[in-house]
Amino acid sequence: MPVMADRKIDCVGLFCPVPILRVRDALRHMQPGQVLEMVSDDPAAPADMQSWAARSGHELVASDRHGPVFRFVVRKSR
Amino acid sequence: MYLDYAAFSPVDPRVVAVMRPFLEGGVGNPGAQHSLGLEARASLDGARAKVARLFGGAPAGVIFTSSATEANNLAIRGLAARADGRHVVTSAIEHVSVLNCCRDLEKQGFRVTYVGVDADGCVDPGTVARALADDTALVSITAASGEIGTLEPVREVGRLARERGVPFHVDAVGAAGRVPLAVDDAHVDLLTLSSNDLYGPPGAGALWVRPGTRLVPLILGGGQESGYRSGTENLPAIVGMGVAADLARAEGAAEVARLRALRDRLLAGLLDRLPQARATGARGAGRLPHHASLVVPGVKAEAVLLELDLRGVAASSGSACSAATGEPSHVLRAIGVSREASEGALCFTLGRWTGPGDIDFVLDAVPAVVERLRRLAPR
């Protein structure tokens, strides 16, 4: 069953490091367990998001691609 | 103790003195027909000649921009927009302004080859040669990494690109005025410069373009800068950049030798006092003469920098981008530094007002800070 996002942010057109910074800022205003969806068309976004999730401890629940746009679903861990 | 010259350099007072009348009045718009405008035009062209002399290019090829980032954008996106080919070759350790332009091209359907580097951060010209394809539109390689100081083999890469008839762009921020670089000798077709890296004012940069290289402007308007960069010229900053380029050319060799000696003492001293630390980037003559970078295991750079700041030392981790996101820098990843080690990355960049006393102070301060932090948070 697809995870419903509590919040969505649109980073299409932006490049590293801005999508990561936007995700970080958005999570700061969310509760642990809540889910954030971010979309980006930066070709570096999949690698950046994986690396950021591994480091930050937040869970990268899903990532997929629709044409040029990547979608990431992140669950705030703490 | 200011050891973050790569991030910002104080403007040389001799530059400020020349800029002052251009800020305070008595100067017109270089596009105006009256005598003040004509004087302004002469000053603008004078600055163009001075900047071009730094690397031996035709003055008419100098396009003044607002920054080196804008110059990199104009070089890469401006060239790609008119190119027949759909492939670009660059390196994995470029400045983020180059990398993000290349990613933007990928979004438009270009193929981009990000060639890897060796453990010193050096591009292998052979790898570049193998990456060149029939539809390669551009090769873009930095002259030196701002983060780990390694000088890149631009001359060899330039020769390979020229043999294949591919335009060659060099981001020369950091290297200009510090290492010999002549556009004809290195077969460079597009060259990016920063004013502030030459001790000129921030807010100015330049892209030099070899006559005959086809570009599309990014900023449209009144057709200033031969149509390649519209907008009334920032004359005070441009004049300042010209003076800064002249000073770098006149004083460069002696200053480079002075900085190299200070830098060698700093880096050797730090490695001696921090036995677990290791230098990043190339050694000796293979790196920027004012640049020292290292990774210190067991501490986080942000904590070290904060402690150093309290003691009056301004330094950096080398990458503003990774400092913002907390991610390991793409440059350190490219040279194989582990995620954990990259957290302790430190970068000291020396400049015109760095003296022996600054080095002595830092050689005492850094080991003391590292020892204190390790005691607080033993691993």
XYZ file of C-alpha atoms in Angstrom, chain B:
379
model
C 44.286 34.944 12.047
C 42.532 34.760 8.716
C 43.253 31.538 6.832
C 40.198 31.277 4.628
C 41.399 33.225 1.588
C 39.806 30.757 -0.823
C 36.387 31.694 0.532
C 37.004 35.427 0.607
C 40.080 37.576 0.185
C 40.391 41.055 1.635
C 40.525 43.565 -1.202
C 44.026 44.999 -1.657
C 44.087 48.655 -0.470
C 45.810 49.625 -3.748
C 42.796 48.195 -5.565
C 40.387 50.081 -3.316
C 42.293 53.324 -3.979
C 41.834 52.975 -7.738
C 38.177 51.979 -7.370
C 37.219 54.880 -5.135
C 36.721 57.600 -7.782
C 34.616 55.177 -9.799
C 32.264 54.900 -6.830
C 32.307 58.484 -5.681
C 31.480 60.227 -8.931
C 32.907 61.935 -11.951
C 32.519 58.787 -14.028
C 29.782 57.956 -16.516
C 28.167 54.900 -18.007
C 30.578 53.257 -20.469
C 27.725 53.214 -22.995
C 27.064 56.967 -22.778
C 28.138 59.393 -25.515
C 29.347 62.243 -23.301
C 32.955 62.662 -22.255
C 32.429 60.967 -18.892
C 31.017 57.974 -20.716
C 33.997 57.880 -23.050
C 36.371 57.965 -20.093
C 34.434 55.137 -18.531
C 34.684 53.171 -21.772
C 38.463 53.685 -21.764
C 38.679 52.456 -18.172
C 36.599 49.403 -19.020
C 38.823 48.538 -21.965
C 41.908 49.131 -19.843
C 40.646 46.612 -17.301
C 39.938 44.178 -20.122
C 43.540 44.435 -21.324
C 44.947 44.012 -17.810
C 42.865 40.910 -17.128
C 43.757 39.388 -20.511
C 47.471 39.994 -19.904
C 47.340 37.717 -16.851
C 46.921 34.639 -19.061
C 48.039 35.882 -22.469
C 44.635 36.005 -24.179
C 43.214 38.517 -26.656
C 41.627 41.376 -24.631
C 38.541 41.382 -26.850
C 37.754 37.894 -25.564
C 37.229 39.067 -21.976
C 33.559 39.115 -20.945
C 33.057 40.651 -17.520
C 30.458 38.918 -15.357
C 29.146 39.248 -11.815
C 31.097 36.272 -10.533
C 33.109 33.217 -11.496
C 29.932 31.194 -11.045
C 28.247 33.271 -13.740
C 31.297 32.855 -15.953
C 31.155 29.065 -15.540
C 27.442 29.144 -16.384
C 28.070 31.238 -19.478
C 30.883 28.969 -20.614
C 29.035 25.685 -20.205
C 25.405 26.531 -20.829
C 26.227 29.233 -23.368
C 28.421 26.919 -25.386
C 26.138 23.870 -25.128
C 23.207 25.903 -26.433
C 24.971 26.441 -29.765
C 26.884 23.186 -30.007
C 26.098 20.425 -32.451
C 27.293 17.707 -30.081
C 25.329 16.438 -27.108
C 28.143 15.195 -24.887
C 30.243 16.963 -22.258
C 33.338 15.774 -20.416
C 34.139 17.185 -16.993
C 35.652 15.872 -13.762
C 34.182 14.594 -10.518
C 35.924 17.317 -8.492
C 34.707 20.475 -10.222
C 33.230 23.453 -8.437
C 29.514 23.080 -7.834
C 28.772 25.794 -10.406
C 30.309 23.561 -13.084
C 28.700 20.378 -11.779
C 25.235 21.875 -11.542
C 25.487 23.330 -15.057
C 26.408 19.852 -16.278
C 23.471 18.320 -14.415
C 21.219 20.907 -16.023
C 22.551 19.763 -19.406
C 21.790 16.157 -18.462
C 18.208 17.234 -17.862
C 18.155 18.594 -21.398
C 19.280 15.268 -22.805
C 23.050 15.781 -22.904
C 25.342 12.948 -21.851
C 27.923 14.028 -19.310
C 31.037 12.042 -18.446
C 32.362 12.915 -14.983
C 35.898 11.538 -15.168
C 37.285 10.250 -11.902
C 40.528 11.305 -10.237
C 43.359 9.465 -8.513
C 43.910 9.459 -4.749
C 45.588 12.882 -5.011
C 42.590 14.330 -6.838
C 44.387 14.475 -10.167
C 42.610 13.894 -13.485
C 44.312 11.407 -15.817
C 44.503 12.903 -19.319
C 44.256 9.366 -20.718
C 40.842 8.981 -19.087
C 39.741 12.247 -20.670
C 41.011 11.038 -24.052
C 39.001 7.826 -23.746
C 35.891 9.788 -22.728
C 35.989 11.993 -25.843
C 33.305 10.995 -28.340
C 32.413 12.117 -31.841
C 29.667 14.330 -30.447
C 31.624 15.804 -27.508
C 30.736 19.496 -27.425
C 32.914 20.615 -24.533
C 35.616 19.553 -22.093
C 35.578 21.447 -18.785
C 38.319 20.808 -16.228
C 39.344 23.015 -13.330
C 42.929 24.268 -13.195
C 43.029 23.470 -9.489
C 40.684 22.082 -6.879
C 39.676 24.759 -4.415
C 38.994 22.131 -1.813
C 42.127 19.972 -1.844
C 44.460 22.251 -3.815
C 45.486 19.740 -6.483
C 46.645 21.233 -9.787
C 45.138 19.533 -12.814
C 47.000 18.709 -16.045
C 45.209 21.367 -18.115
C 47.970 21.556 -20.705
C 47.748 17.842 -21.519
C 43.951 17.832 -21.485
C 43.930 20.960 -23.656
C 46.163 19.319 -26.228
C 43.896 16.272 -26.401
C 40.771 18.419 -26.742
C 42.399 20.551 -29.450
C 43.434 17.433 -31.405
C 39.793 16.384 -31.469
C 38.556 19.911 -32.215
C 36.604 20.073 -28.943
C 36.367 23.442 -27.125
C 38.185 23.382 -23.782
C 36.965 25.313 -20.733
C 39.148 25.840 -17.662
C 37.864 27.125 -14.345
C 40.995 29.018 -13.298
C 39.672 30.446 -10.030
C 42.324 29.724 -7.430
C 45.027 29.016 -9.980
C 45.086 32.379 -11.773
C 47.921 34.542 -10.545
C 49.344 31.654 -8.514
C 50.485 29.142 -11.120
C 51.644 29.851 -14.675
C 48.727 29.580 -17.047
C 48.743 30.770 -20.656
C 45.680 30.103 -22.776
C 47.618 29.497 -25.999
C 50.131 27.175 -24.386
C 47.384 25.132 -22.693
C 45.022 25.251 -25.691
C 42.293 26.841 -23.583
C 39.226 28.182 -25.395
C 37.250 29.426 -22.399
C 38.723 30.549 -19.070
C 36.904 31.491 -15.862
C 38.361 34.032 -13.434
C 37.254 35.511 -10.129
C 38.099 39.072 -9.118
C 38.147 38.362 -5.397
C 40.596 35.474 -5.748
C 43.041 38.034 -7.119
C 42.392 40.390 -4.137
C 39.952 42.384 -6.226
C 36.426 43.279 -5.125
C 33.713 40.636 -4.939
C 30.919 41.060 -7.455
C 33.123 40.724 -10.526
C 34.367 37.798 -12.531
C 35.272 37.181 -16.124
C 35.005 34.608 -18.830
C 37.662 34.789 -21.496
C 36.545 33.352 -24.812
C 38.893 32.526 -27.669
C 37.862 34.430 -30.803
C 35.730 32.166 -32.977
C 34.247 30.168 -30.100
C 30.464 30.231 -30.445
C 28.378 31.068 -27.381
C 24.794 32.038 -26.598
C 24.376 34.779 -23.969
C 22.514 33.936 -20.771
C 21.528 37.522 -19.945
C 19.779 39.589 -22.597
C 19.336 43.341 -22.683
C 21.313 46.265 -24.023
C 24.076 44.187 -25.574
C 26.939 45.159 -23.257
C 30.077 42.978 -23.303
C 29.761 42.413 -27.065
C 26.243 41.110 -26.510
C 27.374 38.215 -24.341
C 26.453 39.745 -20.994
C 23.919 42.540 -20.991
C 23.485 44.938 -18.094
C 25.342 48.145 -17.302
C 28.893 47.184 -16.450
C 29.873 47.178 -12.758
C 32.682 49.579 -13.596
C 34.129 50.123 -10.084
C 34.459 46.363 -9.544
C 35.728 45.736 -13.072
C 38.375 48.448 -12.775
C 39.327 46.923 -9.418
C 39.608 43.496 -10.985
C 41.919 44.937 -13.645
C 44.239 46.458 -11.042
C 44.136 43.223 -9.036
C 45.129 41.243 -12.129
C 48.016 43.648 -12.787
C 49.259 43.305 -9.195
C 49.020 39.509 -9.372
C 51.062 39.498 -12.559
C 53.699 41.906 -11.211
C 54.050 40.425 -7.734
C 52.931 36.863 -8.337
C 56.221 34.970 -8.424
C 57.722 36.409 -5.248
C 54.438 36.178 -3.382
C 53.908 32.585 -4.481
C 57.353 31.607 -3.181
C 56.633 33.312 0.138
C 53.247 31.618 0.513
C 54.576 28.233 -0.525
C 57.218 28.354 2.230
C 54.616 29.330 4.825
C 52.195 26.700 3.581
C 54.851 23.966 3.603
C 55.714 24.836 7.191
C 52.028 24.844 8.177
C 51.177 21.525 6.569
C 54.333 19.728 7.694
C 53.891 21.132 11.194
C 50.269 20.028 11.437
C 51.033 16.529 10.181
C 53.923 16.327 12.627
C 51.798 17.404 15.588
C 48.743 15.342 14.581
C 50.212 11.919 13.822
C 46.881 10.407 12.762
C 46.075 13.202 10.338
C 46.804 12.932 6.664
C 47.089 15.537 3.967
C 44.507 15.573 1.173
C 45.349 16.414 -2.418
C 48.683 16.467 -4.183
C 51.957 17.325 -2.445
C 54.563 19.959 -3.102
C 54.615 21.521 -6.555
C 51.492 19.602 -7.543
C 49.211 21.779 -5.474
C 48.167 25.414 -5.150
C 50.966 27.216 -3.293
C 48.704 28.883 -0.715
C 46.579 25.841 0.077
C 46.837 23.285 2.909
C 44.182 20.634 3.456
C 44.026 17.565 5.666
C 41.692 15.155 7.371
C 41.947 14.658 11.124
C 40.387 11.417 12.399
C 38.357 11.404 15.569
C 37.041 14.958 15.397
C 34.355 16.776 13.468
C 35.523 19.693 11.374
C 32.630 21.885 12.462
C 33.657 21.501 16.108
C 37.310 22.208 15.319
C 36.384 25.284 13.292
C 34.142 26.589 16.070
C 36.911 26.165 18.634
C 39.439 27.759 16.312
C 37.059 30.650 15.760
C 36.906 31.219 19.537
C 40.711 31.471 19.471
C 40.623 33.946 16.628
C 41.422 31.616 13.739
C 39.174 31.614 10.663
C 39.549 28.448 8.569
C 37.169 26.134 6.719
C 36.352 22.546 5.916
C 37.006 23.291 2.241
C 33.476 22.857 0.968
C 30.711 25.378 1.609
C 28.265 22.961 0.010
C 28.939 20.071 2.363
C 29.152 22.458 5.308
C 25.551 23.442 4.519
C 24.154 19.942 4.078
C 26.421 17.994 6.423
C 27.111 15.609 3.531
C 30.628 14.414 2.736
C 32.008 16.639 0.021
C 31.941 15.288 -3.525
C 35.663 16.021 -3.832
C 36.653 13.967 -0.798
C 34.376 11.160 -1.964
C 36.069 11.267 -5.365
C 39.532 10.796 -3.832
C 38.308 7.889 -1.744
C 38.177 9.510 1.702
C 35.734 7.572 3.888
C 32.573 9.198 5.156
C 33.901 9.118 8.710
C 37.294 10.589 7.852
C 35.737 13.304 5.707
C 33.976 14.656 8.780
C 37.370 15.831 10.006
C 38.339 17.712 6.828
C 40.148 21.001 7.398
C 41.335 23.548 4.868
C 43.674 26.485 5.440
C 44.217 28.958 2.623
C 46.916 31.595 3.007
C 47.113 34.975 1.375
C 48.786 38.334 0.931
C 48.460 39.278 4.594
C 49.402 35.937 6.104
C 52.670 36.128 8.037
C 54.937 33.696 9.924
C 53.226 34.612 13.217
C 49.883 33.374 11.877
C 51.405 30.008 11.059
C 53.035 29.718 14.502
C 49.712 30.494 16.167
C 47.780 27.946 14.107
C 50.431 25.292 14.679
C 49.824 25.695 18.410
C 46.064 26.144 18.253
C 44.989 23.273 16.011
C 46.640 20.422 17.965
C 45.351 21.896 21.242
C 41.800 22.081 19.864
C 41.952 18.572 18.426
C 43.267 17.142 21.686
C 40.558 18.911 23.680
C 37.785 17.670 21.397
C 39.093 14.112 21.445
C 39.106 14.215 25.252
C 35.511 15.468 25.279
C 34.230 12.855 22.856
C 36.527 9.850 22.783
C 35.726 7.332 20.089
